[in-house]
Coordinates of N, CA and C in Angstrom, one line a residue:
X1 N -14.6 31.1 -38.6 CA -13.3 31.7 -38.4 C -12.2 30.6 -38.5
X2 N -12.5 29.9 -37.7 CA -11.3 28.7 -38.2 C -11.3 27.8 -39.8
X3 N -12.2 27.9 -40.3 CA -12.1 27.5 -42.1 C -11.6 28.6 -42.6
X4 N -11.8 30.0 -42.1 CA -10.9 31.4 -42.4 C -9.1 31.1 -42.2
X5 N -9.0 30.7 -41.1 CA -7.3 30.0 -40.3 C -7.3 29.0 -41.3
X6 N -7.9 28.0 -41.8 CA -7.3 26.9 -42.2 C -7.1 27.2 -43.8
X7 N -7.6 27.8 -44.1 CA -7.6 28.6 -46.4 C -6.1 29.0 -46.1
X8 N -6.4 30.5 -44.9 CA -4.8 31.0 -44.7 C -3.7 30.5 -45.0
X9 N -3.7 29.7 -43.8 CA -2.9 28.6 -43.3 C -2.3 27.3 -45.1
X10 N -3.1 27.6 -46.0 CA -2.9 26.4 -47.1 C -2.0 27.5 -48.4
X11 N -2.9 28.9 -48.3 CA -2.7 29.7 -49.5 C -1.4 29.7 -48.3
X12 N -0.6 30.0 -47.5 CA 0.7 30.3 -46.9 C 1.7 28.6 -47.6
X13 N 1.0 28.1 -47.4 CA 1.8 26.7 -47.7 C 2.1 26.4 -49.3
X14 N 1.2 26.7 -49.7 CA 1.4 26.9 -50.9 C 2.4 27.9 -51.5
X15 N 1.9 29.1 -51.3 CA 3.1 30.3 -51.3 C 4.6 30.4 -50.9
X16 N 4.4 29.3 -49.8 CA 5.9 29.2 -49.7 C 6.6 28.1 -50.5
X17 N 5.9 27.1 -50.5 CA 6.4 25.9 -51.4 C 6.8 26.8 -53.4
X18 N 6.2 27.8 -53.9 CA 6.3 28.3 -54.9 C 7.4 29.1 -54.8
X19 N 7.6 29.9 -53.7 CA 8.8 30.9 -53.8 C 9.8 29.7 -53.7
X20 N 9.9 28.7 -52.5 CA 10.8 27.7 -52.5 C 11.0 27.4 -53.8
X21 N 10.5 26.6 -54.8 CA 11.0 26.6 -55.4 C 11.6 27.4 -56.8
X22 N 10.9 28.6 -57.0 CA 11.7 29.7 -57.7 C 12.9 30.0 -57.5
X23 N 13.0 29.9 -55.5 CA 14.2 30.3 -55.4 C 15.4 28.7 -55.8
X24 N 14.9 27.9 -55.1 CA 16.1 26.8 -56.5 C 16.1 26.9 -58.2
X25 N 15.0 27.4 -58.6 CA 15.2 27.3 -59.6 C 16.7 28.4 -60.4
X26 N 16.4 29.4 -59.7 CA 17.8 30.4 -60.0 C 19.0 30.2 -59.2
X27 N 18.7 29.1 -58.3 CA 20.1 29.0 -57.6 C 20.6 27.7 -58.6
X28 N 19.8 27.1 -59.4 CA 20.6 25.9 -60.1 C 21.3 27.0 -61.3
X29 N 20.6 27.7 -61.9 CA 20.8 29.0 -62.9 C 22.4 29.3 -62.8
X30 N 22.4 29.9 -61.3 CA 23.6 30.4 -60.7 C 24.6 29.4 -60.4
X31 N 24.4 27.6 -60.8 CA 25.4 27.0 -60.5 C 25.8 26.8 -58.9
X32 N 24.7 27.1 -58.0 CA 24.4 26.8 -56.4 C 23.4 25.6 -56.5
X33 N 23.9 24.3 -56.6 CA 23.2 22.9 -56.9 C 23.0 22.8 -55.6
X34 N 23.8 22.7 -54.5 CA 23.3 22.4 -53.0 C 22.2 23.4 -52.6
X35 N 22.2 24.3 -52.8 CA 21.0 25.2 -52.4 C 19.8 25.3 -53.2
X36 N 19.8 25.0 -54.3 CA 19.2 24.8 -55.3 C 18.2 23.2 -54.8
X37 N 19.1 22.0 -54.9 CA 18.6 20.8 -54.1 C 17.8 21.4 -52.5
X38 N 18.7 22.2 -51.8 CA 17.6 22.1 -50.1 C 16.4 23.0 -50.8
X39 N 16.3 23.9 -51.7 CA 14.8 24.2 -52.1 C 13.8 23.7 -52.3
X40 N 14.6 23.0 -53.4 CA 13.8 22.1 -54.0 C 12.9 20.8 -53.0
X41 N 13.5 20.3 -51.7 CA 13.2 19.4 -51.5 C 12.5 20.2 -50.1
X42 N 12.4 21.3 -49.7 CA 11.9 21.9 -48.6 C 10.3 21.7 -49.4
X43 N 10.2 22.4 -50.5 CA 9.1 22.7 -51.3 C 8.1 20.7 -51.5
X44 N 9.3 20.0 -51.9 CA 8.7 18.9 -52.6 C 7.5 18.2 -51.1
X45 N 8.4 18.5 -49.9 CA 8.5 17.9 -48.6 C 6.5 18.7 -48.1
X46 N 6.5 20.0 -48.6 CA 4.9 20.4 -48.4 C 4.2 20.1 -50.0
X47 N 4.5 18.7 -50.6 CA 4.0 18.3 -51.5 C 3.8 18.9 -53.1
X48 N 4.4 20.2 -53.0 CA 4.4 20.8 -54.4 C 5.4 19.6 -55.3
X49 N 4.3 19.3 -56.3 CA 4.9 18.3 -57.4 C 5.8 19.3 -58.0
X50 N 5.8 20.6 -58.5 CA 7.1 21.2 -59.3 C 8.2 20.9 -58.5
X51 N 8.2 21.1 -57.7 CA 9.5 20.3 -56.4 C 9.7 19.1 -56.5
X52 N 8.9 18.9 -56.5 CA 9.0 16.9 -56.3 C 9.6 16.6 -57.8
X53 N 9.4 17.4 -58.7 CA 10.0 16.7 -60.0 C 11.6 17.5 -60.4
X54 N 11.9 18.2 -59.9 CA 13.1 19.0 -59.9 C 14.0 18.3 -58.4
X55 N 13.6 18.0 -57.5 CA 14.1 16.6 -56.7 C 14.6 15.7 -57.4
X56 N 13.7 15.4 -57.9 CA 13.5 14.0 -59.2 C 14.9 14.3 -59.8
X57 N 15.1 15.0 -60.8 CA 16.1 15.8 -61.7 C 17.4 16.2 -60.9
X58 N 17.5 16.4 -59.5 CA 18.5 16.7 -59.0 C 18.9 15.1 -58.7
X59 N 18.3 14.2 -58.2 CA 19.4 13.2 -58.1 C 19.6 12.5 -59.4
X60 N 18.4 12.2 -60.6 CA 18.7 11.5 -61.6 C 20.5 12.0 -61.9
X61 N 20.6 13.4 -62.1 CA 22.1 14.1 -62.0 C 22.8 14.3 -61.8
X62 N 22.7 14.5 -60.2 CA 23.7 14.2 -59.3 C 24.0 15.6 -59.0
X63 N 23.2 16.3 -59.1 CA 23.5 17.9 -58.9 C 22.7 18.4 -57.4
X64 N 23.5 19.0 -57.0 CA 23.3 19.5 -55.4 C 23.3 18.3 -54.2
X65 N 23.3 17.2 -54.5 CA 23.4 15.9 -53.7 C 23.5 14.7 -54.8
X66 N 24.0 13.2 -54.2 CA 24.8 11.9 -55.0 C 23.3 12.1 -55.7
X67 N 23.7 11.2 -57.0 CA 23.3 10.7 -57.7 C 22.6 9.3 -57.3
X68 N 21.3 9.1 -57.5 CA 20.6 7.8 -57.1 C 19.4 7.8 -57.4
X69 N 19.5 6.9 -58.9 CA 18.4 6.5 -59.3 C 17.0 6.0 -58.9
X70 N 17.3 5.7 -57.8 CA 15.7 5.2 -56.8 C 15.0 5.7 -56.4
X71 N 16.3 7.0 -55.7 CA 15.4 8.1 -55.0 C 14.8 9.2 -56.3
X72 N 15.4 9.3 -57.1 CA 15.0 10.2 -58.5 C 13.6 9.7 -59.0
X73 N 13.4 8.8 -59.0 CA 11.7 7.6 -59.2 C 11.1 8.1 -58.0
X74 N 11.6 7.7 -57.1 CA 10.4 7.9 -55.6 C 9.8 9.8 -55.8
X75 N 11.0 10.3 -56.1 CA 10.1 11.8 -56.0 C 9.6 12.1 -57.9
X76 N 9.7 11.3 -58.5 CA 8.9 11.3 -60.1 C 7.6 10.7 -59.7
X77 N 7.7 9.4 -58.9 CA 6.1 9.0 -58.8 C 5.6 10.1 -57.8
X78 N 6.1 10.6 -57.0 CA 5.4 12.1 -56.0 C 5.0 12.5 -57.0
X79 N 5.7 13.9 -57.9 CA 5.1 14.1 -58.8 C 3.9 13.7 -59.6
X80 N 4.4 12.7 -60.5 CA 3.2 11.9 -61.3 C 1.9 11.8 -60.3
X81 N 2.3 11.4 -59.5 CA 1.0 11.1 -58.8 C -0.1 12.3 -58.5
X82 N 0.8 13.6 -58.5 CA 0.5 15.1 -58.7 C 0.1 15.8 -60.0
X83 N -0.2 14.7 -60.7 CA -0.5 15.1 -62.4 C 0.6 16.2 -62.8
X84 N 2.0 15.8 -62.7 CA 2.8 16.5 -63.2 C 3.1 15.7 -64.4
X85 N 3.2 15.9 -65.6 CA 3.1 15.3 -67.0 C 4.7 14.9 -67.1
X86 N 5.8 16.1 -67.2 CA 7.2 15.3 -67.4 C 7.4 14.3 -66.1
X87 N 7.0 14.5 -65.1 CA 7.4 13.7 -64.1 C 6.6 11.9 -64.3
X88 N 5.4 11.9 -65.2 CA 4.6 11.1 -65.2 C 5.7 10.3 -66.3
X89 N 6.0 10.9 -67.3 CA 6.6 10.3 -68.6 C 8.2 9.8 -67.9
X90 N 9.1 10.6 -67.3 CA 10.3 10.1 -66.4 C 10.0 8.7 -65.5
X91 N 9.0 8.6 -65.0 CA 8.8 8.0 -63.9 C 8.6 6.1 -64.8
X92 N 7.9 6.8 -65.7 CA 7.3 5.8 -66.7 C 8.9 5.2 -67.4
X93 N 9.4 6.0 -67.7 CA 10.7 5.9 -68.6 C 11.6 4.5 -67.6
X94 N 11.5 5.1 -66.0 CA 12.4 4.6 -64.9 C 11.9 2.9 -64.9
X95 N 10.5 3.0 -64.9 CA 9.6 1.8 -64.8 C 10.2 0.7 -65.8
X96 N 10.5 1.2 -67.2 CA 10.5 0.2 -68.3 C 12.1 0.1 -68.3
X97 N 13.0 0.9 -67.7 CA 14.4 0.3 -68.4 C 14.8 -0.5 -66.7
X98 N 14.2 -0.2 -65.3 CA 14.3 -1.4 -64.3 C 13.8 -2.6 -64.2
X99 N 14.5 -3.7 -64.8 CA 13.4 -4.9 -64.5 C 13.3 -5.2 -63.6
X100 N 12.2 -5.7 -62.6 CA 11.5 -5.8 -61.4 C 11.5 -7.2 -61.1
X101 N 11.5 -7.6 -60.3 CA 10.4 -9.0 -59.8 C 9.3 -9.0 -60.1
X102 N 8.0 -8.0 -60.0 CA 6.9 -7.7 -60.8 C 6.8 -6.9 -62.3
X103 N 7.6 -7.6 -63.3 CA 7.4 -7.1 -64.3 C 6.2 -6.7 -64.7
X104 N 5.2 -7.2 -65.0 CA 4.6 -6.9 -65.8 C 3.5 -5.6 -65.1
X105 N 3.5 -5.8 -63.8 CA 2.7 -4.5 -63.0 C 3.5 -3.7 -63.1
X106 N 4.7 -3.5 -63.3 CA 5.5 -2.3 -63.5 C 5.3 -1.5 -65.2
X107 N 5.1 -2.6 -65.9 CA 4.7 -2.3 -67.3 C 3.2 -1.9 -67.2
X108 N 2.6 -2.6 -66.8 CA 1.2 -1.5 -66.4 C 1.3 -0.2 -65.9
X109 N 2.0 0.0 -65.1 CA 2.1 1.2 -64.5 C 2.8 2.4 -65.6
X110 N 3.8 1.5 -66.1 CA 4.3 2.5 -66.6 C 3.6 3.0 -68.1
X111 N 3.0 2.5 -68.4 CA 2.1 2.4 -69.2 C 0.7 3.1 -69.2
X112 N 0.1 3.6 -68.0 CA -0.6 4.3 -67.6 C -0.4 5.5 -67.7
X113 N 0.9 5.4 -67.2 CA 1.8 7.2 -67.0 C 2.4 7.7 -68.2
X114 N 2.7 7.1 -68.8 CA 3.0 7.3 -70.0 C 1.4 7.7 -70.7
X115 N 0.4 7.2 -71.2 CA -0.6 7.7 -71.4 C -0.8 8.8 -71.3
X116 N -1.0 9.3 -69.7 CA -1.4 10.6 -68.9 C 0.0 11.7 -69.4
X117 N 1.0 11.0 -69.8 CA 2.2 12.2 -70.3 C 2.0 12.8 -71.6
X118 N 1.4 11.9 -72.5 CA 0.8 11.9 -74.2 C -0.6 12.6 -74.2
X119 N -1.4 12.8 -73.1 CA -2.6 13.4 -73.2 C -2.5 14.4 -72.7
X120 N -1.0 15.1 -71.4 CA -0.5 16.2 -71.2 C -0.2 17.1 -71.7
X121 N 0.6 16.3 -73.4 CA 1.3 16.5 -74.6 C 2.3 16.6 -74.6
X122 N 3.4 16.2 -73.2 CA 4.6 15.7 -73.5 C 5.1 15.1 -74.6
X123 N 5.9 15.8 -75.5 CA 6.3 15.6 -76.7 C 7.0 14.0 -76.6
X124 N 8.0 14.0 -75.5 CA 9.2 13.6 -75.4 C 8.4 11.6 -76.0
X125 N 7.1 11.3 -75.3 CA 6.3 9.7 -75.1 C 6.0 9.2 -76.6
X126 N 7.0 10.0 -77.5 CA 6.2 9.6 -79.0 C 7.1 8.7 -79.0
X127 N 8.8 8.9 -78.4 CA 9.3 8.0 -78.6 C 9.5 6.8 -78.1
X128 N 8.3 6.7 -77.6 CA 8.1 4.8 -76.5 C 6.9 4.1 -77.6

């Protein structure tokens, strides 16, 4: 009974995290960026990567909340790390145009993801 509670309990979490973000996705549609962003990041927040990379996209933007490149990376590696393919390729993109203190493990990394975006078939990695 309680592995019965705990499936529940995940298919609910999940379900909500999908409507969450359907419902941003038509509220960006409709030009409601603030509401659109609290979806998106309600959803990203119970780990749905489609959230986490439309997070991503809301601040790279600046749409529904400031613009801030850092935070636009932190929720692309969420993603990526969620085998989300454009989020893997973005993330990767973020990696190679910030030069770091650890260059070259950042070029590993981004290098990895990029990979994983080309075997996704993200069109976009042909041009790296």
């Amino acid at each position: 009974l309680e592995e019965a509670a705990f499936q529940l309990q995940q298919i609910f979490r999940i379900d909500i995290s999908i409507s969450l973000n359907i419902l941003g996705i038509e509220s960006m549609r409709a030009g409601r960026y603030r509401i659109a962003y609290t979806c998106f990041k309600l959803a990203a927040d119970r780990g749905y990567s489609k959230a986490q990379f439309n997070v991503g996209l809301c601040y790279e933007h600046g749409r529904g909340t400031e613009k801030d490149l850092e935070k636009a990376a932190f929720y692309y590696y969420q993603a990526a790390s969620n085998c989300h393919p454009m989020a893997q390729y973005r993330y990767a993109r973020y990696l190679l145009s910030h030069r770091p203190e650890n260059e070259q493990d950042r070029q590993q990394k981004a290098v990895t993801f990029l990979e994983q975006a080309a075997t996704a078939g993200v069109a976009e990695v042909r041009a790296h």
